[in-house]
Amino acid sequence: MYKTQILIVEDEPILALDIMETLERHGFSDIHMVSSGEEALRHIERNRVSLVLMDIYLQGSLDGVQTVELLKKHGDFPVIYLTASTDDATMQRAKITAPFGYIHKPFKERELLVTIEMALYKHDIDEQLREREEQYRKFFEEDLTGNFIARADGALTACNPAFLRLFGFGSVEAALGANLGERFPEGHSWETFLRAVRDRGKLEYFESELRALDGTIIYTVGNFIGRFDGEGVLAHIHGYIFDDTRRKTLEQQFLQSQKMEAIGRLAGGIAHDFNNLLAVISGYSELLASHLRPEDPLSKDVSAIVHASEQASMLTRQLLAFSRNSVMRMEIVNINTVIAGMESMLQRLIGAAITLKTSLAPRAWKVEVDPGQIEQVIMNLVINARDAMAKGGTLTVSTASEVIRDDPALHFIVRPGAYTVLSVEDTGTGMDEATISRIFEPFFTTKPKGEGTGLGLSTVYGIVTQCGGGIRVTSAPGAGTRFDVYLPRASRTDARTAPSTEAAHPALGTETVLIVEDESVIRSLIARLLRMSGYTAIETADGESALALIGEREGNVDLLIIDMVMPGMSGGDFSRKAAERFPDIKKLFISGYVDAKVMEAVEPESRGNFLQKPFKSDQFIARVREILDRPGNTRPR
């Protein structure tokens, strides 16, 4: 139902009734009909109208255009004129009332509905814009404008309260006599600014970075007017400075979020392709190792390949965590309990030269996270803090509960809502803005070559954002660093345990398994593993041929092994189509990475059946057996 009131002003009762019935059929419920301009005026005085359908040629003393002119004095709402014919003079009068549009009689039902929908939508957008403009106007007038007069040597001679607030002066007396040139940090010299005023006489929308009394950088936009004496020498500067820091901060956060999103997609794609290669390397290496005796000279060589593939797999898991495509097993967790359980280990990790302090909010809200991954977040942040305090210092881990409403500083970090905030703060070397803008990029590191992979903080970023949270970084050179990790408050209170992937039964079987995988080498490897364990393995490269194969076998397939990322029909689309035609067949999904949007295409009861490449042979066979042995629909045997 639409919560809008529509007023129909039409002197043809049959047409008015037809319009009303049409609107009611399409969800509009608050509809009123009048047949004259006078009635419309009386109605508008007593009601809040959302939209008016107005017949231009009304019977009575007021025609439609005259009526609209009077109605507009009572409110702002869209008007759509209904007319069978128009003359130029009437159309010119109608234009002055700024209607949303015109519908010519007779009109089709769809034309009427589309015009109304567009009018309401545009009016709603205009209302929002007006509200925002009003908010920004007040914000601009009351907070941002700092007016001043300064001599050419920079000495302030006059300023307003907003100017005092902007720079942190305690009083007008404290500001007068101060030198404006001292507010320009390095790289933004007063002399350069002064030269521009002398040369141009007036600077409009001039952007600059200025420094408050406490050293804080303020991004400003200002208009500056030079006042010259009779000899053409600059005597004074009149300035109107607007604090643009919030907008600039939002812009930087937005650009940063776009950059991180792009890097995340790139990292996820690389990890996916790399995991497919690792699946082949590790899978065939394990098969080869299984055919070698321990004393065989090649056994150590194969073991080295297996070990290298495991290390490479760890790197891709970190890339997937950064790109928010890692598999997470969510549970309700008390973050204080996690920190308390790690405290002694963290103390050993940071060493005796660093003092570890904890400040845990007694009633910090529980969060829904992967326990292992949140431990990794804490560990990585603590290691990062430790490395920033080579000469020792204090490391503080704290928690708090916080409700975020509409905080511009967090606009592109977290959405409004309830959060548990995990903070890790150090007294180390700190970072400049350039470093802060890159710390979450994969492989970016400030450490010497060979001391770190550059994946620690990128992993933290991926885990936190995949949980629906965000990270705020506060730092400055020589002033230490603080990471505030915002984790959404859990909406449930019960603990949910992830399903075990351990085999409850022997891994061997005789069932029929259809492998749907576009990579032929991986497909052959999986088929070989299955056949070695007694299963009947059928192979196909795409969803269309898989559906045809199942149809040919009249549904006599026990399990589908489906690669999620395939050209043409995706794994999710194939799964859904297979479920519609063959609901009894169970499924196991595999992929180099998992994307939430891709998994949404899968029927809910099968979404937990996922195994990430690369996987160990025994892990794969155990998972196959575990899924086949689950209670549920099975085909007749």
XYZ file of C-alpha atoms in Angstrom:
637
model
C 0.000 0.000 0.000
C 1.219 3.502 -0.882
C 1.062 5.971 2.018
C 0.253 8.913 -0.237
C -2.864 10.997 -0.679
C -3.917 11.705 -4.241
C -6.504 14.363 -5.065
C -8.405 13.957 -8.347
C -9.940 17.220 -9.579
C -12.168 16.192 -12.504
C -15.682 17.326 -13.413
C -16.420 14.183 -15.440
C -17.536 11.756 -12.691
C -17.180 8.607 -14.810
C -13.580 9.444 -15.721
C -12.769 10.444 -12.126
C -14.206 7.177 -10.814
C -12.289 5.189 -13.435
C -9.018 6.866 -12.383
C -9.768 6.198 -8.724
C -10.479 2.490 -9.330
C -7.303 2.163 -11.411
C -5.198 3.647 -8.632
C -6.834 1.470 -5.987
C -6.072 -1.654 -8.024
C -2.413 -0.676 -7.994
C -2.023 -0.114 -4.276
C -3.070 3.492 -3.744
C -5.615 3.704 -0.932
C -5.908 7.357 0.124
C -7.656 8.857 -2.916
C -10.102 11.762 -2.941
C -12.274 13.125 -5.771
C -13.676 16.627 -6.215
C -15.282 18.183 -9.268
C -14.430 21.880 -8.965
C -11.624 24.240 -8.078
C -13.508 25.543 -5.071
C -13.896 22.035 -3.649
C -10.203 21.383 -4.255
C -9.258 24.485 -2.264
C -11.462 23.478 0.647
C -9.943 19.967 0.620
C -6.355 21.217 0.519
C -6.933 23.445 3.558
C -7.837 20.393 5.666
C -5.581 17.679 4.223
C -1.959 16.964 3.389
C -1.959 16.067 -0.301
C 0.879 14.180 -1.989
C -0.165 14.638 -5.631
C -2.936 16.356 -7.621
C -4.451 15.106 -10.888
C -6.018 18.289 -12.314
C -8.370 18.647 -15.257
C -7.367 21.872 -17.030
C -10.890 22.692 -18.232
C -13.060 22.628 -15.116
C -16.630 23.775 -14.856
C -17.182 26.700 -12.510
C -15.496 29.994 -11.746
C -11.999 28.482 -11.535
C -10.366 26.476 -14.300
C -7.608 23.967 -13.576
C -4.704 26.378 -14.002
C -6.273 29.008 -11.748
C -6.999 26.350 -9.155
C -3.404 25.114 -9.162
C -2.114 28.679 -8.710
C -4.207 28.932 -5.539
C -3.421 25.384 -4.352
C 0.326 26.025 -4.536
C -0.046 28.625 -1.786
C -1.014 25.819 0.601
C 1.853 23.422 -0.041
C 4.393 21.979 -2.394
C 3.201 18.896 -4.274
C 3.434 17.635 -7.856
C 0.589 18.442 -10.253
C -0.297 16.443 -13.350
C -2.699 18.107 -15.769
C -5.387 16.036 -17.484
C -6.620 17.481 -20.762
C -8.355 16.477 -23.960
C -7.165 19.491 -25.957
C -5.031 22.508 -25.306
C -4.596 25.948 -26.810
C -1.334 27.854 -26.706
C -2.558 30.470 -24.268
C -3.727 27.856 -21.765
C -0.487 25.902 -22.098
C 1.542 29.047 -21.432
C -0.508 29.720 -18.295
C -0.108 26.097 -17.211
C 3.682 26.217 -17.593
C 3.887 29.046 -15.061
C 2.491 26.695 -12.387
C 5.432 24.297 -12.989
C 3.467 21.035 -13.328
C 5.237 17.706 -13.354
C 3.600 16.818 -16.655
C 0.527 16.478 -18.833
C -1.614 13.458 -19.701
C -3.794 13.770 -22.774
C -7.238 12.211 -22.698
C -7.957 9.501 -23.474
C -4.939 7.952 -21.817
C -3.786 4.416 -21.173
C -3.646 2.960 -17.685
C 0.125 2.401 -17.875
C 0.722 6.018 -18.951
C -1.238 7.258 -15.932
C 0.553 4.981 -13.462
C 4.045 5.640 -14.810
C 3.501 9.406 -14.770
C 2.217 9.296 -11.184
C 5.089 7.068 -10.025
C 7.670 9.338 -11.650
C 6.043 12.472 -10.218
C 6.011 11.048 -6.687
C 9.571 9.799 -7.036
C 10.881 13.123 -8.365
C 9.018 15.040 -5.681
C 10.464 12.791 -2.980
C 13.985 13.304 -4.346
C 13.432 17.066 -4.532
C 12.212 17.066 -0.925
C 15.303 15.199 0.209
C 17.525 17.615 -1.692
C 15.757 20.597 -0.151
C 16.144 19.130 3.324
C 19.830 18.491 2.759
C 20.349 21.932 1.290
C 18.710 23.423 4.366
C 20.896 21.319 6.652
C 24.046 22.342 4.811
C 22.941 25.985 4.751
C 22.627 26.031 8.543
C 25.851 24.104 8.899
C 27.593 26.601 6.626
C 26.211 29.683 8.352
C 26.656 28.525 11.918
C 29.841 26.483 11.850
C 32.089 26.917 8.864
C 32.530 30.575 8.018
C 35.545 32.188 9.599
C 35.885 35.860 8.643
C 39.053 37.866 9.199
C 41.044 40.929 8.197
C 44.820 40.727 8.145
C 47.601 43.096 7.169
C 49.928 42.199 4.323
C 52.497 41.034 6.866
C 49.969 38.483 8.179
C 49.003 40.229 11.426
C 45.323 39.701 12.227
C 43.353 42.885 12.892
C 39.794 41.500 13.053
C 38.006 38.117 13.126
C 34.673 36.566 14.077
C 33.818 33.797 16.615
C 33.753 31.135 13.882
C 37.351 32.008 13.023
C 38.295 31.575 16.680
C 36.655 28.146 16.806
C 38.255 27.128 13.529
C 41.805 27.677 14.732
C 41.302 27.137 18.460
C 41.877 30.667 19.726
C 40.437 31.175 23.201
C 39.358 34.768 22.616
C 39.394 37.603 20.100
C 42.195 39.226 22.094
C 44.303 36.079 21.732
C 43.782 36.058 17.975
C 44.385 39.744 17.277
C 48.036 40.357 16.781
C 48.663 36.701 15.921
C 50.159 36.097 12.508
C 48.032 34.327 9.920
C 51.176 33.233 8.110
C 51.960 30.902 11.021
C 48.768 28.975 10.243
C 50.255 27.808 6.921
C 52.134 24.489 7.294
C 55.195 23.537 5.287
C 54.490 23.245 1.593
C 51.645 25.791 1.796
C 53.629 28.973 2.403
C 52.183 32.328 3.329
C 54.393 34.006 0.708
C 52.902 31.899 -2.095
C 49.399 32.766 -0.920
C 50.295 36.455 -0.586
C 51.754 36.535 -4.105
C 48.531 35.073 -5.519
C 46.433 37.753 -3.784
C 48.742 40.518 -5.048
C 48.695 39.223 -8.622
C 45.003 38.423 -8.914
C 43.425 40.755 -6.385
C 40.813 38.154 -5.478
C 40.911 34.417 -4.850
C 37.632 32.514 -5.078
C 37.091 28.995 -3.748
C 40.767 28.828 -2.890
C 41.624 25.478 -1.286
C 44.390 25.314 1.275
C 45.626 23.333 4.229
C 45.959 25.390 7.403
C 47.141 24.440 10.865
C 45.151 25.008 14.073
C 46.879 26.046 17.298
C 47.042 22.411 18.452
C 48.752 21.357 15.214
C 45.677 19.791 13.611
C 45.531 20.199 9.837
C 42.368 21.963 8.635
C 41.266 21.635 5.019
C 39.736 24.950 4.020
C 38.000 26.606 1.092
C 38.001 30.378 1.112
C 37.401 33.619 -0.703
C 40.102 36.241 -0.227
C 40.009 39.867 -1.360
C 43.049 42.128 -1.459
C 42.673 45.765 -0.401
C 45.254 48.050 -1.989
C 46.336 51.551 -1.025
C 46.459 54.557 -3.357
C 49.813 53.472 -4.749
C 48.599 49.973 -5.574
C 50.392 48.307 -2.679
C 48.577 45.488 -0.898
C 47.497 46.787 2.499
C 44.959 44.292 3.872
C 43.387 40.949 3.067
C 39.744 40.235 3.803
C 39.141 36.505 4.078
C 36.141 34.225 4.411
C 37.287 30.731 5.341
C 35.073 27.660 5.347
C 36.143 24.544 7.202
C 36.071 21.884 4.485
C 37.726 19.182 6.579
C 34.663 16.954 6.844
C 33.997 16.976 3.121
C 37.669 16.423 2.381
C 37.795 13.569 4.884
C 34.709 11.968 3.353
C 36.208 12.364 -0.098
C 39.449 10.741 1.002
C 37.562 7.917 2.718
C 35.428 7.396 -0.372
C 38.450 7.279 -2.663
C 40.183 4.956 -0.214
C 37.162 2.631 -0.080
C 37.006 2.562 -3.887
C 40.701 1.772 -4.090
C 40.436 -0.987 -1.494
C 37.409 -2.449 -3.278
C 39.284 -2.519 -6.586
C 42.376 -4.064 -4.997
C 40.136 -6.590 -3.239
C 38.545 -7.690 -6.504
C 41.974 -8.012 -8.078
C 43.318 -9.978 -5.100
C 40.276 -12.271 -5.099
C 40.643 -12.969 -8.804
C 44.344 -13.723 -8.462
C 43.717 -15.980 -5.465
C 40.979 -17.838 -7.357
C 43.208 -18.582 -10.353
C 46.164 -19.385 -8.128
C 44.093 -21.747 -5.978
C 43.042 -23.659 -9.086
C 46.708 -24.135 -9.958
C 47.528 -25.110 -6.377
C 44.702 -27.648 -6.403
C 46.415 -29.393 -9.305
C 49.913 -29.143 -7.793
C 48.954 -30.314 -4.310
C 46.463 -32.935 -5.514
C 48.775 -34.701 -7.915
C 51.705 -34.343 -5.494
C 49.682 -36.165 -2.841
C 48.762 -38.867 -5.337
C 52.399 -39.256 -6.307
C 53.468 -39.360 -2.654
C 50.939 -42.107 -1.946
C 52.688 -44.333 -4.506
C 56.174 -43.814 -3.079
C 57.765 -45.643 -0.169
C 59.401 -43.449 2.509
C 62.849 -44.683 1.535
C 62.322 -43.779 -2.139
C 64.763 -40.985 -3.190
C 61.872 -39.082 -4.767
C 59.789 -39.135 -1.587
C 61.546 -36.103 -0.064
C 61.262 -34.176 -3.332
C 57.526 -34.766 -3.519
C 57.123 -33.854 0.161
C 58.898 -30.554 -0.558
C 56.397 -29.828 -3.349
C 53.474 -30.623 -1.032
C 54.939 -28.382 1.675
C 55.497 -25.514 -0.788
C 51.921 -25.783 -2.055
C 50.647 -25.624 1.544
C 52.650 -22.432 2.139
C 51.332 -20.940 -1.096
C 47.819 -21.890 -0.012
C 48.308 -19.923 3.217
C 49.189 -16.838 1.163
C 46.087 -17.182 -1.002
C 43.939 -17.587 2.121
C 45.258 -14.244 3.334
C 44.492 -12.688 -0.045
C 40.979 -14.119 0.119
C 40.543 -12.734 3.621
C 41.514 -9.300 2.324
C 39.133 -9.559 -0.643
C 36.317 -10.668 1.729
C 35.924 -13.985 -0.074
C 37.172 -16.356 2.613
C 34.982 -19.019 4.170
C 33.863 -17.918 7.643
C 32.291 -20.104 10.323
C 30.324 -17.607 12.343
C 29.640 -17.917 16.066
C 28.380 -15.602 18.800
C 31.512 -14.451 20.628
C 32.265 -12.344 23.693
C 35.231 -10.303 22.514
C 36.395 -9.744 26.101
C 36.648 -13.497 26.617
C 38.735 -13.847 23.459
C 41.147 -11.112 24.566
C 41.419 -12.501 28.097
C 42.218 -15.937 26.705
C 44.987 -14.502 24.519
C 46.515 -12.113 27.055
C 49.393 -14.259 28.285
C 50.267 -15.295 24.742
C 50.187 -11.657 23.577
C 52.530 -10.642 26.399
C 55.045 -13.279 25.294
C 54.611 -12.130 21.705
C 55.452 -8.458 22.354
C 58.354 -9.077 24.726
C 59.426 -7.563 28.036
C 60.257 -4.093 26.662
C 56.598 -3.384 25.912
C 53.918 -3.029 28.581
C 50.598 -4.636 27.699
C 47.484 -3.006 29.147
C 43.878 -4.074 28.721
C 40.769 -2.007 29.333
C 37.727 -4.159 28.640
C 34.205 -2.759 28.904
C 32.388 -5.059 31.383
C 29.233 -5.203 29.283
C 30.702 -5.083 25.804
C 28.159 -6.435 23.340
C 28.687 -9.849 21.828
C 29.555 -10.090 18.145
C 28.990 -12.697 15.447
C 32.372 -13.595 13.993
C 34.613 -16.500 13.112
C 36.475 -17.077 16.436
C 39.681 -18.138 14.739
C 39.672 -15.162 12.426
C 38.964 -12.615 15.164
C 41.951 -14.029 17.063
C 43.980 -13.461 13.900
C 42.755 -9.852 13.768
C 43.913 -9.240 17.356
C 47.208 -11.024 16.755
C 48.011 -9.094 13.571
C 47.176 -5.724 15.141
C 49.290 -6.496 18.211
C 52.233 -7.596 16.047
C 51.904 -4.423 13.995
C 51.937 -2.350 17.203
C 54.914 -4.276 18.568
C 56.933 -3.642 15.410
C 56.221 0.098 15.715
C 57.830 0.171 19.205
C 61.341 -1.123 18.617
C 62.565 0.717 21.727
C 59.657 -0.352 23.902
C 56.495 1.407 24.956
C 52.907 0.739 25.953
C 50.381 -1.307 24.005
C 46.739 -0.964 25.044
C 43.957 -3.320 23.984
C 40.488 -2.080 24.882
C 36.824 -2.694 24.111
C 33.721 -0.531 24.183
C 30.106 -0.596 23.049
C 29.128 2.240 20.748
C 26.045 3.266 18.785
C 26.958 5.014 15.534
C 24.353 7.370 14.189
C 25.298 9.827 11.456
C 28.958 10.518 12.139
C 30.609 12.056 9.028
C 34.019 10.852 10.210
C 32.788 7.244 9.950
C 30.603 7.685 6.862
C 32.622 5.416 4.565
C 33.881 3.166 7.369
C 30.711 1.766 8.968
C 27.000 2.241 8.610
C 24.899 3.627 11.454
C 24.175 0.917 14.034
C 25.335 -0.764 17.243
C 28.968 -1.897 17.398
C 31.495 -3.414 19.732
C 34.728 -1.473 19.262
C 38.029 -3.328 19.623
C 40.891 -0.841 19.936
C 44.629 -1.500 19.742
C 46.782 1.528 20.558
C 50.553 1.889 20.703
C 53.041 4.584 21.654
C 55.265 3.871 18.688
C 56.626 5.815 15.749
C 53.256 6.628 14.189
C 52.496 7.107 10.498
C 51.978 9.962 8.071
C 48.884 10.343 5.870
C 50.582 8.778 2.848
C 51.380 5.605 4.796
C 47.917 5.424 6.389
C 46.322 5.542 2.937
C 48.182 2.353 1.913
C 48.507 0.213 5.045
C 45.655 -2.144 4.108
C 46.952 -2.840 0.598
C 48.217 -6.408 0.083
C 52.018 -6.681 0.118
C 52.510 -3.066 1.238
C 54.985 -2.893 4.095
C 57.295 -0.339 5.686
C 59.520 -3.078 7.081
C 62.930 -3.955 5.609
C 63.018 -6.537 2.839
C 62.518 -10.040 4.188
C 60.785 -8.889 7.382
C 57.120 -9.470 6.698
C 54.847 -10.276 3.771
C 52.749 -7.110 3.849
C 49.591 -9.186 4.316
C 49.001 -8.760 8.063
C 46.868 -5.616 7.997
C 45.253 -6.467 4.656
C 44.065 -9.712 6.255
C 42.658 -7.726 9.187
C 40.852 -5.417 6.770
C 39.306 -8.305 4.841
C 38.133 -10.208 7.918
C 36.590 -7.149 9.559
C 34.803 -5.885 6.452
C 33.512 -9.374 5.644
C 31.920 -9.353 9.115
C 30.151 -6.107 8.206
C 32.515 -3.957 10.237
C 35.116 -1.305 9.556
C 38.423 0.082 10.793
C 39.375 3.636 11.717
C 43.071 4.490 11.927
C 44.340 7.446 13.939
C 48.041 8.222 13.757
C 50.660 10.899 13.260
C 54.461 10.753 13.039
C 55.891 10.421 16.530
C 52.439 10.207 18.141
C 51.717 6.471 18.022
C 48.858 4.686 16.263
C 45.360 3.613 17.223
C 43.253 1.056 15.335
C 39.535 1.102 16.167
C 37.851 -2.042 14.839
C 34.052 -1.718 14.631
C 32.276 -5.100 14.801
C 28.460 -5.175 14.470
C 26.580 -6.179 17.605
C 25.256 -9.739 17.288
C 21.557 -9.848 16.442
C 21.269 -13.316 18.007
C 22.181 -14.468 21.499
C 22.553 -18.208 20.870
C 25.840 -19.759 19.903
C 25.961 -21.424 16.549
C 28.526 -24.096 15.979
C 29.874 -24.676 12.519
C 29.280 -28.134 11.097
C 32.167 -30.515 11.405
C 33.903 -31.645 8.263
C 35.327 -34.763 9.865
C 34.154 -38.033 8.382
C 31.773 -39.848 10.693
C 31.934 -42.953 8.515
C 34.549 -44.672 6.388
C 35.442 -42.545 3.355
C 34.987 -45.382 0.873
C 31.754 -45.627 -1.070
C 30.038 -46.962 -4.162
C 27.735 -44.041 -5.024
C 27.635 -42.213 -8.339
C 29.178 -38.733 -8.350
C 28.923 -36.203 -11.187
C 31.773 -33.666 -11.363
C 30.872 -30.310 -12.946
C 34.182 -28.460 -13.346
C 35.445 -26.444 -16.329
C 39.152 -27.016 -15.543
C 39.935 -30.384 -17.135
C 43.042 -31.068 -15.009
C 41.154 -30.488 -11.753
C 38.188 -32.470 -13.042
C 40.420 -35.444 -13.846
C 42.107 -35.224 -10.443
C 38.776 -35.270 -8.585
C 37.518 -38.171 -10.690
C 40.661 -40.126 -9.949
C 40.374 -39.524 -6.190
C 36.753 -40.661 -6.238
C 37.439 -43.812 -8.259
C 40.323 -44.717 -5.958
C 37.795 -44.621 -3.104
C 35.293 -46.861 -4.881
C 32.899 -44.244 -6.275
C 31.592 -44.085 -9.815
C 32.774 -40.739 -11.196
C 31.250 -38.996 -14.196
C 32.840 -35.842 -15.616
C 31.468 -32.819 -17.462
C 32.720 -29.289 -18.070
C 29.577 -27.156 -17.825
C 26.104 -26.917 -16.347
C 24.139 -27.500 -19.559
C 25.828 -30.815 -20.328
C 25.546 -31.798 -16.650
C 21.763 -31.340 -16.717
C 21.609 -33.417 -19.897
C 23.716 -36.183 -18.329
C 21.520 -36.346 -15.236
C 18.456 -36.503 -17.466
C 19.937 -39.350 -19.489
C 20.568 -41.257 -16.266
C 17.011 -40.486 -15.121
C 18.330 -38.740 -12.035
C 20.448 -41.690 -10.931
C 23.224 -39.541 -9.467
C 23.919 -39.413 -5.729
C 26.148 -36.350 -5.495
C 27.044 -33.338 -7.625
C 30.469 -31.762 -7.183
C 30.047 -28.253 -8.570
C 32.670 -25.619 -9.292
C 31.103 -22.268 -8.377
C 32.927 -20.174 -10.978
C 32.420 -21.459 -14.512
C 31.959 -19.718 -17.872
C 28.384 -19.604 -19.107
C 26.078 -21.055 -16.467
C 27.562 -20.423 -13.019
C 27.711 -23.101 -10.355
C 24.942 -21.388 -8.393
C 22.612 -21.189 -11.411
C 23.280 -24.818 -12.284
C 22.611 -25.904 -8.699
C 19.269 -24.127 -8.647
C 18.183 -25.634 -11.976
C 19.322 -29.087 -10.898
C 17.382 -28.754 -7.625
C 14.205 -27.896 -9.541
C 14.415 -31.015 -11.721
C 16.256 -33.432 -9.444
C 15.635 -32.407 -5.807
C 17.025 -35.632 -4.284
C 20.603 -35.171 -5.460
C 23.038 -33.869 -2.847
C 25.713 -31.285 -3.638
C 29.260 -30.281 -2.741
C 30.497 -26.902 -3.998
C 34.159 -26.198 -4.678
C 35.950 -23.023 -5.741
C 39.182 -21.103 -5.507
C 37.169 -18.482 -3.617
C 33.625 -17.994 -2.399
C 31.596 -14.896 -3.207
C 28.526 -14.113 -1.115
C 26.538 -13.029 -4.168
C 27.432 -16.217 -6.019
C 26.407 -18.369 -3.045
C 23.057 -16.561 -2.802
C 22.050 -18.290 -6.038
C 22.357 -21.651 -4.285
C 19.338 -23.095 -2.505
C 19.693 -22.348 1.267
C 19.891 -25.951 2.450
C 23.009 -26.585 0.333
C 25.015 -23.403 1.025
C 27.023 -24.962 3.836
C 28.381 -27.696 1.553
C 31.468 -25.814 0.445
C 35.109 -26.867 0.156
C 37.723 -24.345 -0.839
C 40.498 -25.183 -3.282
C 43.163 -26.324 -2.820
C 42.120 -29.169 -0.542
C 43.840 -32.294 0.686
C 42.777 -35.586 -0.832
C 41.656 -37.153 2.449
C 39.822 -33.951 3.401
C 37.948 -34.028 0.093
C 36.987 -37.706 0.305
C 35.900 -37.284 3.937
C 33.679 -34.362 2.982
C 32.098 -36.351 0.159
C 31.324 -39.206 2.540
C 29.992 -36.839 5.219
C 27.526 -35.192 2.818
C 26.357 -38.500 1.370
C 25.746 -39.905 4.861
C 23.628 -36.992 6.032
C 19.942 -37.701 6.687
C 17.697 -36.430 3.937
C 16.291 -37.258 0.579
C 18.106 -39.997 -1.241
C 17.273 -41.489 -4.576
C 15.880 -45.027 -4.725
C 18.671 -47.545 -5.108
